[in-house]
Short mmCIF file of C-alpha atoms and ligand atoms in Angstrom, two decimals:
data_model
loop_
_atom_site.label_atom_id
_atom_site.label_comp_id
_atom_site.label_asym_id
_atom_site.label_seq_id
_atom_site.Cartn_x
_atom_site.Cartn_y
_atom_site.Cartn_z
CA UNK A 1 -4.62 23.74 9.23
CA UNK A 2 -3.11 20.86 9.50
CA UNK A 3 -3.68 18.16 7.17
CA UNK A 4 -4.39 14.64 9.41
CA UNK A 5 -2.65 12.08 7.96
CA UNK A 6 -3.58 8.23 7.92
CA UNK A 7 -0.32 5.57 7.48
CA UNK A 8 -2.73 2.71 6.13
CA UNK A 9 -0.93 -0.83 6.56
CA UNK A 10 -1.89 -4.13 5.97
CA UNK A 11 -0.47 -6.66 8.20
CA UNK A 12 -0.82 -10.32 8.04
CA UNK A 13 2.79 -12.76 10.19
CA UNK A 14 4.34 -9.11 10.91
CA UNK A 15 5.35 -9.51 14.45
CA UNK A 16 8.24 -9.17 13.50
CA UNK A 17 8.32 -5.90 11.98
CA UNK A 18 5.55 -4.22 13.42
CA UNK A 19 6.71 -2.75 16.90
CA UNK A 20 9.13 -1.31 14.83
CA UNK A 21 8.16 0.35 12.23
CA UNK A 22 5.50 2.24 14.64
CA UNK A 23 7.98 3.57 16.12
CA UNK A 24 10.42 4.90 12.78
CA UNK A 25 7.18 5.84 11.75
CA UNK A 26 5.90 8.11 15.28
CA UNK A 27 9.25 8.88 15.91
CA UNK A 28 9.62 11.52 12.10
CA UNK A 29 6.49 13.39 14.07
CA UNK A 30 4.45 14.94 11.82
CA UNK A 31 1.91 16.40 12.93
CA UNK A 32 -1.30 15.21 12.41
CA UNK A 33 -0.53 11.84 11.38
CA UNK A 34 -1.81 8.67 12.53
CA UNK A 35 -1.79 4.78 11.95
CA UNK A 36 -4.10 2.40 10.92
CA UNK A 37 -3.55 -1.46 11.16
CA UNK A 38 -5.08 -3.64 8.80
CA UNK A 39 -5.41 -7.26 10.43
CA UNK A 40 -6.45 -10.47 9.15
CA UNK A 41 -6.32 -12.27 12.28
CA UNK A 42 -2.71 -13.19 12.08
CA UNK A 43 -1.50 -16.25 14.38
CA UNK A 44 1.45 -14.67 15.53
CA UNK A 45 -0.32 -11.70 17.37
CA UNK A 46 0.46 -9.42 15.15
CA UNK A 47 -2.26 -6.87 15.80
CA UNK A 48 -1.61 -7.56 19.49
CA UNK A 49 1.30 -6.39 19.76
CA UNK A 50 0.22 -2.87 18.13
CA UNK A 51 -2.71 -2.90 20.06
CA UNK A 52 0.34 -3.13 23.38
CA UNK A 53 1.53 0.46 22.18
CA UNK A 54 -1.01 2.54 21.84
CA UNK A 55 -0.39 3.12 25.26
CA UNK A 56 2.98 4.95 24.23
CA UNK A 57 1.29 5.94 20.83
CA UNK A 58 -2.44 6.84 21.44
CA UNK A 59 -2.61 7.88 17.77
CA UNK A 60 -2.60 3.78 16.53
CA UNK A 61 -6.31 2.41 15.92
CA UNK A 62 -6.42 -1.66 15.03
CA UNK A 63 -9.04 -2.97 12.35
CA UNK A 64 -8.96 -6.81 13.65
CA UNK A 65 -10.68 -8.22 10.33
CA UNK A 66 -13.16 -10.37 9.53
CA UNK A 67 -12.76 -12.89 6.17
CA UNK A 68 -13.00 -12.28 3.06
CA UNK A 69 -8.80 -12.73 4.08
CA UNK A 70 -6.41 -10.61 1.91
CA UNK A 71 -4.19 -8.52 0.94
CA UNK A 72 -6.96 -6.58 -1.66
CA UNK A 73 -9.87 -6.53 0.98
CA UNK A 74 -8.06 -5.28 3.65
CA UNK A 75 -6.85 -2.62 1.38
CA UNK A 76 -10.23 -1.19 0.47
CA UNK A 77 -11.23 -1.04 4.31
CA UNK A 78 -7.87 0.59 5.26
CA UNK A 79 -9.52 3.37 2.83
CA UNK A 80 -13.07 3.17 3.48
CA UNK A 81 -11.62 4.14 6.75
CA UNK A 82 -9.57 6.65 5.94
CA UNK A 83 -12.44 8.59 3.92
CA UNK A 84 -14.75 7.35 6.79
CA UNK A 85 -12.75 9.56 8.99
CA UNK A 86 -11.99 12.59 7.28
CA UNK A 87 -8.67 12.03 7.02
CA UNK A 88 -6.55 14.25 4.30
CA UNK A 89 -4.71 12.05 3.17
CA UNK A 90 -3.61 8.34 3.44
CA UNK A 91 -0.50 6.88 2.88
CA UNK A 92 -0.41 2.89 2.04
CA UNK A 93 2.51 1.34 3.06
CA UNK A 94 4.01 -2.74 3.70
CA UNK A 95 4.42 -4.01 7.07
CA UNK A 96 8.50 -4.99 5.88
CA UNK A 97 10.82 -2.24 5.97
CA UNK A 98 11.07 -2.77 1.67
CA UNK A 99 8.85 0.96 1.98
CA UNK A 100 10.95 3.03 3.62
CA UNK A 101 9.08 4.91 6.56
CA UNK A 102 11.75 7.49 5.93
CA UNK A 103 10.39 8.27 2.16
CA UNK A 104 6.77 9.28 3.51
CA UNK A 105 7.68 13.27 4.71
CA UNK A 106 8.45 13.53 0.73
CA UNK A 107 5.65 12.24 -0.57
CA UNK A 108 3.39 13.78 1.90
CA UNK A 109 5.26 16.95 0.62
CA UNK A 110 4.33 15.86 -3.33
CA UNK A 111 1.12 15.27 -2.88
CA UNK A 112 0.86 18.80 -2.03
CA UNK A 113 0.70 19.69 -6.26
CA UNK A 114 -0.56 16.29 -6.70
CA UNK A 115 -3.38 14.27 -5.91
CA UNK A 116 -2.05 10.67 -6.03
CA UNK A 117 2.12 10.09 -5.07
CA UNK A 118 3.27 6.94 -6.33
CA UNK A 119 6.50 5.29 -4.41
CA UNK A 120 8.88 4.22 -7.37
CA UNK A 121 11.17 2.52 -7.84
CA UNK A 122 11.70 2.54 -12.04
CA UNK A 123 11.85 6.66 -12.27
CA UNK A 124 15.38 7.79 -11.60
CA UNK A 125 16.90 8.06 -8.69
CA UNK A 126 14.25 4.59 -7.94
CA UNK A 127 16.33 1.29 -7.09
CA UNK A 128 14.97 -2.53 -6.64
CA UNK A 129 18.93 -4.06 -6.72
CA UNK A 130 18.76 -5.93 -2.93
CA UNK A 131 16.14 -8.51 -3.74
CA UNK A 132 16.76 -11.84 -5.23
CA UNK A 133 17.27 -11.20 -8.92
CA UNK A 134 14.27 -14.08 -9.50
CA UNK A 135 11.89 -11.75 -7.28
CA UNK A 136 12.96 -8.46 -9.64
CA UNK A 137 12.74 -9.60 -12.79
CA UNK A 138 8.83 -11.22 -11.22
CA UNK A 139 8.18 -7.99 -10.17
CA UNK A 140 9.79 -5.58 -14.03
CA UNK A 141 7.66 -8.54 -15.66
CA UNK A 142 4.26 -7.60 -13.53
CA UNK A 143 5.13 -4.47 -14.00
CA UNK A 144 5.55 -4.58 -18.23
CA UNK A 145 2.80 -6.54 -18.15
CA UNK A 146 0.20 -4.57 -15.94
CA UNK A 147 1.48 -1.32 -17.69
CA UNK A 148 0.62 -2.66 -21.53
CA UNK A 149 -2.45 -3.54 -20.40
CA UNK A 150 -4.02 -1.08 -18.35
CA UNK A 151 -2.36 1.52 -21.03
CA UNK A 152 -1.42 3.43 -17.35
CA UNK A 153 1.36 6.02 -17.73
CA UNK A 154 3.83 5.67 -14.56
CA UNK A 155 6.41 3.42 -14.65
CA UNK A 156 5.93 1.58 -11.29
CA UNK A 157 2.35 0.37 -11.38
CA UNK A 158 3.25 -1.93 -9.06
CA UNK A 159 4.54 -0.31 -6.05
CA UNK A 160 2.08 -0.78 -3.44
CA UNK A 161 3.43 2.28 -1.76
CA UNK A 162 1.68 5.08 -2.11
CA UNK A 163 0.53 8.61 -1.01
CA UNK A 164 -3.61 9.60 -1.89
CA UNK A 165 -5.27 12.46 -1.11
CA UNK A 166 -8.80 12.68 -0.02
CA UNK A 167 -9.65 13.56 -3.68
CA UNK A 168 -8.70 10.61 -5.34
CA UNK A 169 -9.48 8.46 -2.97
CA UNK A 170 -12.83 9.36 -2.92
CA UNK A 171 -12.77 9.19 -6.69
CA UNK A 172 -11.60 6.05 -6.73
CA UNK A 173 -14.87 4.79 -4.77
CA UNK A 174 -13.12 1.88 -2.96
CA UNK A 175 -16.62 0.95 -0.89
CA UNK A 176 -16.76 -0.90 -4.46
CA UNK A 177 -12.69 -2.47 -5.39
CA UNK A 178 -13.13 -5.85 -5.63
CA UNK A 179 -9.55 -7.49 -5.98
CA UNK A 180 -9.19 -9.28 -2.96
CA UNK A 181 -5.31 -9.97 -3.16
CA UNK A 182 -2.75 -7.55 -4.00
CA UNK A 183 -4.04 -7.38 -7.46
CA UNK A 184 -5.90 -4.04 -5.13
CA UNK A 185 -3.38 -2.38 -6.18
CA UNK A 186 -3.48 -2.33 -9.55
CA UNK A 187 -7.35 -2.26 -9.26
CA UNK A 188 -7.27 1.40 -7.52
CA UNK A 189 -3.99 2.33 -10.01
CA UNK A 190 -6.55 1.93 -12.99
CA UNK A 191 -9.71 3.83 -10.97
CA UNK A 192 -7.07 6.93 -10.87
CA UNK A 193 -6.17 6.64 -13.27
CA UNK A 194 -9.85 6.51 -15.63
CA UNK A 195 -10.98 9.28 -13.39
CA UNK A 196 -7.53 11.65 -14.27
CA UNK A 197 -6.48 11.66 -11.22
CA UNK A 198 -2.55 14.18 -11.34
CA UNK A 199 -0.44 11.32 -10.46
CA UNK A 200 3.05 12.21 -9.84
CA UNK A 201 5.98 9.49 -9.12
CA UNK A 202 8.49 9.85 -6.73
CA UNK A 203 11.83 8.16 -6.94
CA UNK A 204 11.94 4.78 -3.59
CA UNK A 205 14.90 2.71 -2.52
CA UNK A 206 12.93 -0.66 -2.58
CA UNK A 207 14.90 -2.90 -0.07
CA UNK A 208 14.26 -6.84 0.59
CA UNK A 209 12.39 -7.44 4.05
CA UNK A 210 14.59 -8.70 6.69
CA UNK A 211 12.05 -9.68 8.99
CA UNK A 212 9.56 -13.04 8.43
CA UNK A 213 8.11 -13.80 5.15
CA UNK A 214 6.68 -12.87 1.54
CA UNK A 215 2.77 -14.08 1.68
CA UNK A 216 2.74 -13.64 -2.57
CA UNK A 217 2.41 -17.61 -3.76
CA UNK A 218 2.10 -18.66 -7.07
CA UNK A 219 -1.54 -19.35 -6.64
CA UNK A 220 -1.36 -14.90 -5.49
CA UNK A 221 0.26 -14.46 -8.34
CA UNK A 222 -2.13 -16.18 -11.37
CA UNK A 223 -4.76 -14.51 -9.31
CA UNK A 224 -2.84 -11.23 -9.73
CA UNK A 225 -2.21 -12.20 -13.65
CA UNK A 226 -5.79 -12.74 -14.06
CA UNK A 227 -6.94 -9.68 -12.47
CA UNK A 228 -4.93 -7.29 -14.64
CA UNK A 229 -6.26 -8.85 -17.69
CA UNK A 230 -9.67 -8.97 -15.94
CA UNK A 231 -9.45 -4.85 -15.71
CA UNK A 232 -8.62 -4.63 -19.15
CA UNK A 233 -11.02 -6.62 -20.71
CA UNK A 234 -13.73 -5.14 -18.70
CA UNK A 235 -12.62 -2.20 -18.08
CA UNK A 236 -13.42 -2.49 -14.17
N1 GDP B 1 -4.12 -7.87 5.73
C1 GDP B 1 -3.82 -8.40 5.40
N2 GDP B 1 -2.59 -8.17 5.10
C2 GDP B 1 -1.23 -8.83 3.74
C3 GDP B 1 -1.86 -10.03 3.60
N3 GDP B 1 -0.76 -10.31 2.48
C4 GDP B 1 -0.03 -9.84 2.68
N4 GDP B 1 -0.52 -8.71 3.41
C5 GDP B 1 0.71 -7.53 4.24
O1 GDP B 1 1.00 -6.40 2.72
C6 GDP B 1 1.83 -6.49 2.55
C7 GDP B 1 2.86 -6.90 1.17
O2 GDP B 1 3.44 -8.14 1.59
P1 GDP B 1 4.44 -9.51 1.47
O3 GDP B 1 4.34 -10.48 1.83
O4 GDP B 1 5.94 -8.17 2.26
O5 GDP B 1 4.38 -9.05 -0.26
P2 GDP B 1 5.43 -9.05 -1.38
O6 GDP B 1 6.49 -7.63 -0.73
O7 GDP B 1 4.57 -9.07 -2.16
O8 GDP B 1 5.98 -10.11 -1.13
C8 GDP B 1 2.36 -6.94 4.32
O9 GDP B 1 2.32 -5.77 5.39
C9 GDP B 1 1.85 -7.56 4.34
O10 GDP B 1 2.08 -8.18 5.49
C10 GDP B 1 -3.55 -10.43 3.61
O11 GDP B 1 -4.06 -11.14 3.76
N5 GDP B 1 -4.14 -9.70 4.65
MG1 MG B 2 7.11 -7.14 0.97
#
């Protein structure tokens, strides 16, 4: 039986990336693969662009989200949809080509003998050398902070490029995920680790976005650090 895979993409103002990304993903010709986009009313028409592509690619769905907006809230909705529609696996990835779609087949292969696959910059063969030094250092530091506080034994705890088996998705109970911002990456991973989900990392080459702009800002960064601390202290 072919398994059904949902590629889950949160978007905010990704009009310059979304069409190209969808085309690249479908060009991989992975049987049973569908794409779901969770868009937070992007004023640049990201959702409309994706919708227009449905003529060519009927296996695209779009969640036009209502408030509360945010990367975390969108991520939660993506996971819930994957479970509700009975997908066997879900891949979460960013829309900006920092996560190379060409790694998807490898991630799915790795998922055959694990329950959660993380695309990792910090294992042998992985890299994060193209972004400005400041962003690289910020990521390294955040990774150190998250791994130490949450005591998660993975090399790249910040990676938002991951493949989830249905079992792992069920285990983390997405309906009760609470982080509204990017810290959902840590919240979901923390839950998976606690539930003893079998995690495997595979190397990825992480590159900087070429088009559009990063939505990370000081406020979201501070909130993310706070969230990790909160998770560590409360244990949930
Ligand atoms: N739905 C939704 N997606 C978001 C939001 N903020 C960021 N994203 C998406 O999350 C992914 C990562 O965001 P990005 O701005 O590249 O963050 P960075 O990689 O940390 O600089 C991209 O696909 C964004 O479009 C948001 O508030 N809502
Ligand atoms: Mg990015």
